[in-house]
Tab-separated table of C-alpha atoms in Angstrom:
chain	number	residue	atom	x	y	z
N	1	GLU	CA	-0.019	0.003	0.021
N	2	ALA	CA	1.176	3.484	-0.858
N	3	ASP	CA	1.533	6.113	1.885
N	4	ILE	CA	-0.666	8.529	0.470
N	5	TYR	CA	-3.778	9.614	2.235
N	6	GLN	CA	-6.927	11.351	1.190
N	7	THR	CA	-9.614	12.564	3.449
N	8	PRO	CA	-12.582	12.542	3.619
N	9	ARG	CA	-13.324	9.343	1.432
N	10	TYR	CA	-16.847	10.405	0.866
N	11	LEU	CA	-18.348	13.932	1.218
N	12	VAL	CA	-21.938	15.149	0.592
N	13	ILE	CA	-22.353	19.054	0.920
N	14	GLY	CA	-24.682	21.562	0.001
N	15	THR	CA	-24.304	24.192	-2.759
N	16	GLY	CA	-22.337	27.288	-1.779
N	17	LYS	CA	-20.323	25.601	0.856
N	18	LYS	CA	-16.597	25.947	1.165
N	19	ILE	CA	-14.737	22.751	1.292
N	20	THR	CA	-11.090	21.373	1.528
N	21	LEU	CA	-10.006	18.098	0.419
N	22	GLU	CA	-6.916	16.866	2.165
N	23	CYS	CA	-4.041	14.856	0.677
N	24	SER	CA	-0.911	13.818	2.478
N	25	GLN	CA	2.042	11.635	1.746
N	26	THR	CA	4.767	10.274	3.917
N	27	MET	CA	7.167	9.340	1.168
N	28	GLY	CA	8.937	12.613	0.775
N	29	HIS	CA	7.883	13.046	-2.740
N	30	ASP	CA	8.249	16.393	-4.291
N	31	LYS	CA	5.751	15.951	-7.135
N	32	MET	CA	1.939	15.908	-6.283
N	33	TYR	CA	-1.092	15.915	-8.494
N	34	TRP	CA	-4.781	16.277	-8.376
N	35	TYR	CA	-6.977	14.502	-10.785
N	36	GLN	CA	-10.689	14.810	-11.384
N	37	GLN	CA	-12.559	11.580	-12.534
N	38	ASP	CA	-16.196	10.909	-13.171
N	39	PRO	CA	-17.130	7.255	-12.282
N	40	GLY	CA	-15.415	4.683	-14.694
N	41	MET	CA	-14.189	7.617	-16.781
N	42	GLU	CA	-10.942	9.081	-17.887
N	43	LEU	CA	-8.590	10.984	-15.674
N	44	HIS	CA	-8.269	14.846	-15.939
N	45	LEU	CA	-5.217	16.633	-14.467
N	46	ILE	CA	-6.563	19.656	-12.680
N	47	HIS	CA	-3.417	20.714	-10.495
N	48	TYR	CA	0.041	19.708	-9.969
N	49	SER	CA	3.026	20.788	-7.922
N	50	TYR	CA	6.745	20.073	-8.170
N	51	GLY	CA	7.733	21.203	-4.706
N	52	VAL	CA	6.907	23.504	-1.977
N	53	ASN	CA	5.506	26.781	-3.017
N	54	SER	CA	5.129	25.565	-6.599
N	55	THR	CA	1.601	25.012	-7.964
N	56	GLU	CA	0.431	24.772	-11.538
N	57	LYS	CA	-3.026	24.409	-13.190
N	58	GLY	CA	-3.469	21.288	-15.148
N	59	ASP	CA	-5.064	20.368	-18.367
N	60	LEU	CA	-8.593	20.681	-17.293
N	61	SER	CA	-9.814	24.017	-16.244
N	62	SER	CA	-11.137	23.922	-12.542
N	63	GLU	CA	-12.469	26.273	-10.059
N	64	SER	CA	-10.670	24.764	-7.370
N	65	THR	CA	-7.349	25.987	-5.955
N	66	VAL	CA	-4.538	24.418	-4.206
N	67	SER	CA	-1.479	25.132	-1.977
N	68	ARG	CA	1.703	23.525	-1.221
N	69	ILE	CA	3.233	24.895	1.983
N	70	ARG	CA	4.737	21.726	3.149
N	71	THR	CA	6.185	18.902	1.111
N	72	GLU	CA	3.861	16.359	2.472
N	73	HIS	CA	0.581	18.216	2.192
N	74	PHE	CA	-1.512	19.242	-1.019
N	75	PRO	CA	-4.980	20.342	-0.125
N	76	LEU	CA	-7.542	21.312	-2.595
N	77	THR	CA	-10.156	23.910	-1.831
N	78	LEU	CA	-13.356	24.776	-3.424
N	79	GLU	CA	-14.736	28.280	-2.220
N	80	SER	CA	-18.313	27.689	-3.331
N	81	ALA	CA	-19.354	24.198	-4.193
N	82	ARG	CA	-21.744	23.563	-6.905
N	83	PRO	CA	-23.388	20.375	-8.375
N	84	SER	CA	-21.081	20.605	-11.384
N	85	HIS	CA	-18.255	19.792	-8.944
N	86	THR	CA	-19.649	16.422	-8.137
N	87	SER	CA	-16.821	13.839	-9.069
N	88	GLN	CA	-14.246	11.833	-7.734
N	89	TYR	CA	-10.805	13.606	-6.874
N	90	LEU	CA	-7.719	11.572	-6.912
N	91	CYS	CA	-4.441	12.738	-5.234
N	92	ALA	CA	-1.061	11.359	-6.422
N	93	SER	CA	2.618	11.909	-5.815
N	94	SER	CA	5.791	10.796	-7.349
N	95	PRO	CA	9.535	11.322	-6.550
N	96	ARG	CA	11.442	14.203	-7.826
N	97	VAL	CA	14.336	12.137	-9.182
N	98	GLY	CA	13.535	10.889	-12.724
N	99	TRP	CA	10.501	11.236	-15.078
N	100	HIS	CA	10.478	7.365	-15.203
N	101	THR	CA	9.109	6.874	-11.953
N	102	GLU	CA	5.485	5.889	-11.374
N	103	ALA	CA	2.979	7.819	-9.498
N	104	PHE	CA	1.267	6.489	-6.104
N	105	PHE	CA	-2.429	7.506	-5.823
N	106	GLY	CA	-4.597	8.068	-2.830
N	107	GLN	CA	-8.003	6.135	-2.380
N	108	GLY	CA	-9.779	9.195	-3.803
N	109	THR	CA	-12.456	11.368	-2.227
N	110	ARG	CA	-15.971	11.160	-3.918
N	111	LEU	CA	-17.688	14.556	-3.670
N	112	THR	CA	-21.307	15.093	-4.036
N	113	VAL	CA	-22.732	18.668	-4.109
N	114	VAL	CA	-26.489	18.678	-3.617
F	1	ALA	CA	1.414	15.567	-30.240
F	2	GLN	CA	1.661	13.120	-27.328
F	3	SER	CA	-1.384	10.833	-27.151
F	4	VAL	CA	-2.477	7.405	-25.778
F	5	ALA	CA	-5.038	5.190	-27.209
F	6	GLN	CA	-6.892	2.495	-25.608
F	7	PRO	CA	-9.088	1.284	-28.618
F	8	GLU	CA	-11.460	-0.897	-26.510
F	9	ASP	CA	-13.992	0.531	-24.003
F	10	GLN	CA	-14.550	-2.854	-22.598
F	11	VAL	CA	-12.987	-6.377	-22.825
F	12	ASN	CA	-14.787	-9.594	-21.642
F	13	VAL	CA	-12.830	-12.773	-21.176
F	14	ALA	CA	-13.679	-16.102	-19.502
F	15	GLU	CA	-12.060	-16.862	-16.454
F	16	GLY	CA	-8.909	-19.080	-16.944
F	17	ASN	CA	-8.549	-17.548	-20.579
F	18	PRO	CA	-5.703	-15.235	-21.612
F	19	LEU	CA	-6.441	-11.607	-21.689
F	20	THR	CA	-5.117	-8.752	-23.515
F	21	VAL	CA	-5.751	-4.944	-22.901
F	22	LYS	CA	-4.611	-2.915	-25.807
F	23	CYS	CA	-2.537	0.393	-25.660
F	24	THR	CA	-0.951	2.490	-28.524
F	25	TYR	CA	0.953	5.750	-28.057
F	26	SER	CA	2.504	8.557	-29.902
F	27	VAL	CA	5.417	10.657	-28.521
F	28	SER	CA	8.149	12.362	-30.223
F	29	GLY	CA	10.931	10.971	-28.280
F	30	ASN	CA	11.493	7.677	-26.418
F	31	PRO	CA	8.379	6.748	-24.292
F	32	TYR	CA	8.072	5.874	-20.730
F	33	LEU	CA	5.048	3.659	-20.492
F	34	PHE	CA	2.899	2.759	-17.455
F	35	TRP	CA	-0.189	0.343	-16.737
F	36	TYR	CA	-2.395	1.181	-13.834
F	37	VAL	CA	-5.359	-0.692	-12.565
F	38	GLN	CA	-8.506	0.771	-10.696
F	39	TYR	CA	-10.856	-1.252	-8.634
F	40	PRO	CA	-14.417	0.142	-7.966
F	41	ASN	CA	-14.393	3.090	-5.618
F	42	ARG	CA	-10.577	2.936	-5.164
F	43	GLY	CA	-7.581	5.058	-6.338
F	44	LEU	CA	-5.197	3.885	-9.070
F	45	GLN	CA	-2.493	1.097	-8.447
F	46	PHE	CA	0.442	0.845	-10.352
F	47	LEU	CA	0.881	-2.472	-12.324
F	48	LEU	CA	4.174	-2.020	-14.329
F	49	LYS	CA	6.134	0.200	-16.472
F	50	TYR	CA	8.536	0.139	-19.441
F	51	ILE	CA	11.446	2.543	-19.448
F	52	THR	CA	14.288	0.812	-21.335
F	53	GLY	CA	15.785	-2.649	-21.799
F	54	ASP	CA	13.723	-5.852	-22.302
F	55	ASN	CA	10.593	-5.553	-24.205
F	56	LEU	CA	8.583	-7.789	-22.057
F	57	VAL	CA	8.002	-6.246	-18.592
F	58	LYS	CA	6.608	-8.335	-15.782
F	59	GLY	CA	4.572	-6.700	-13.063
F	60	SER	CA	1.973	-7.267	-10.331
F	61	TYR	CA	-0.683	-9.961	-10.113
F	62	GLY	CA	0.802	-11.941	-12.826
F	63	PHE	CA	0.293	-9.211	-15.499
F	64	GLU	CA	2.934	-8.468	-18.240
F	65	ALA	CA	3.286	-6.158	-21.055
F	66	GLU	CA	5.082	-6.087	-24.261
F	67	PHE	CA	6.669	-2.933	-25.801
F	68	ASN	CA	6.628	-2.869	-29.457
F	69	LYS	CA	8.469	0.134	-30.829
F	70	SER	CA	7.542	-0.465	-34.448
F	71	GLN	CA	3.772	-0.646	-33.785
F	72	THR	CA	4.071	1.968	-30.981
F	73	SER	CA	2.111	-0.427	-28.689
F	74	PHE	CA	2.315	-1.489	-25.164
F	75	HIS	CA	-0.566	-4.122	-24.643
F	76	LEU	CA	-1.209	-5.530	-21.245
F	77	LYS	CA	-1.490	-9.334	-21.032
F	78	LYS	CA	-2.115	-12.044	-18.557
F	79	PRO	CA	-1.994	-15.710	-19.348
F	80	SER	CA	-5.050	-16.809	-17.224
F	81	ALA	CA	-7.565	-14.190	-16.036
F	82	LEU	CA	-9.251	-14.399	-12.772
F	83	VAL	CA	-12.654	-12.921	-11.836
F	84	SER	CA	-10.777	-10.602	-9.342
F	85	ASP	CA	-8.918	-9.085	-12.340
F	86	SER	CA	-12.117	-7.241	-13.255
F	87	ALA	CA	-11.342	-3.590	-13.038
F	88	LEU	CA	-10.778	-0.478	-15.136
F	89	TYR	CA	-7.203	-0.318	-16.618
F	90	PHE	CA	-5.345	2.663	-17.580
F	91	CYS	CA	-2.323	3.075	-19.966
F	92	ALA	CA	-0.266	6.214	-19.673
F	93	VAL	CA	2.963	7.609	-21.356
F	94	ARG	CA	5.293	10.127	-20.624
F	95	ASP	CA	7.716	11.599	-23.455
F	96	SER	CA	11.147	11.295	-22.249
F	97	ASN	CA	12.006	14.336	-24.710
F	98	ALA	CA	9.349	16.655	-23.548
F	99	GLY	CA	11.709	18.906	-21.402
F	100	ASN	CA	10.092	20.266	-18.446
F	101	ASN	CA	6.597	19.421	-19.705
F	102	ARG	CA	6.831	15.745	-18.888
F	103	LYS	CA	3.120	15.333	-17.770
F	104	LEU	CA	1.751	11.839	-17.856
F	105	ILE	CA	-0.694	11.320	-20.865
F	106	TRP	CA	-3.566	9.090	-19.908
F	107	GLY	CA	-5.694	6.741	-22.001
F	108	LEU	CA	-9.283	6.810	-21.548
F	109	GLY	CA	-9.325	3.377	-19.804
F	110	THR	CA	-10.599	-0.037	-20.680
F	111	SER	CA	-13.200	-1.888	-18.432
F	112	LEU	CA	-12.110	-5.680	-18.124
F	113	ALA	CA	-14.815	-8.076	-17.135
F	114	VAL	CA	-13.812	-11.434	-16.392
F	115	ASN	CA	-16.647	-13.932	-16.451
F	116	PRO	CA	-16.774	-17.034	-14.034
């Protein structure tokens, strides 16, 4: 099992609420990623970070924001949740050394906005 | 442009039969190729990768994949399928020549159903 953790696993929340999805890894990885995935569908990269104080937007435009103040922590925030944000969010990390290394994924957070 | 294609949305095989999940790719340089598996309501798990060297790569749970440069393919295989192999399988590629923009390019996924 990879040492990358996401909380909560499931979240049902009302429209307009602010939410933060947590992602932490204990492997000392510099690179971290957030993906959005509808059930059984493709992965869309929404944010990534190559180290502390480094964040970039991914290929899919997202209203969420991220921060990387500590190496091990990469939270994703939605200031005002909407039903269109309903999806599964997957966090991943990989080591800094080499682009040939595989990514390790958390269990995911399934978000439902009602 | 970099791309990955998984031409089959779904693959159905009988338990005990060999399985193949197909993947083709397009990159400008040498590819780093990966296979991941996703069980229902779970994150992705790494299965195997090709970086360089032997074209036949062995991975977790008895899976293997063969890198074919001339056909730009990296098909996932298993000699004898198990019902527990039923899951969503993703192929991904990274271009070794992409400079700093070496993001993983993901296929759309193939749903594998192994029937008892």
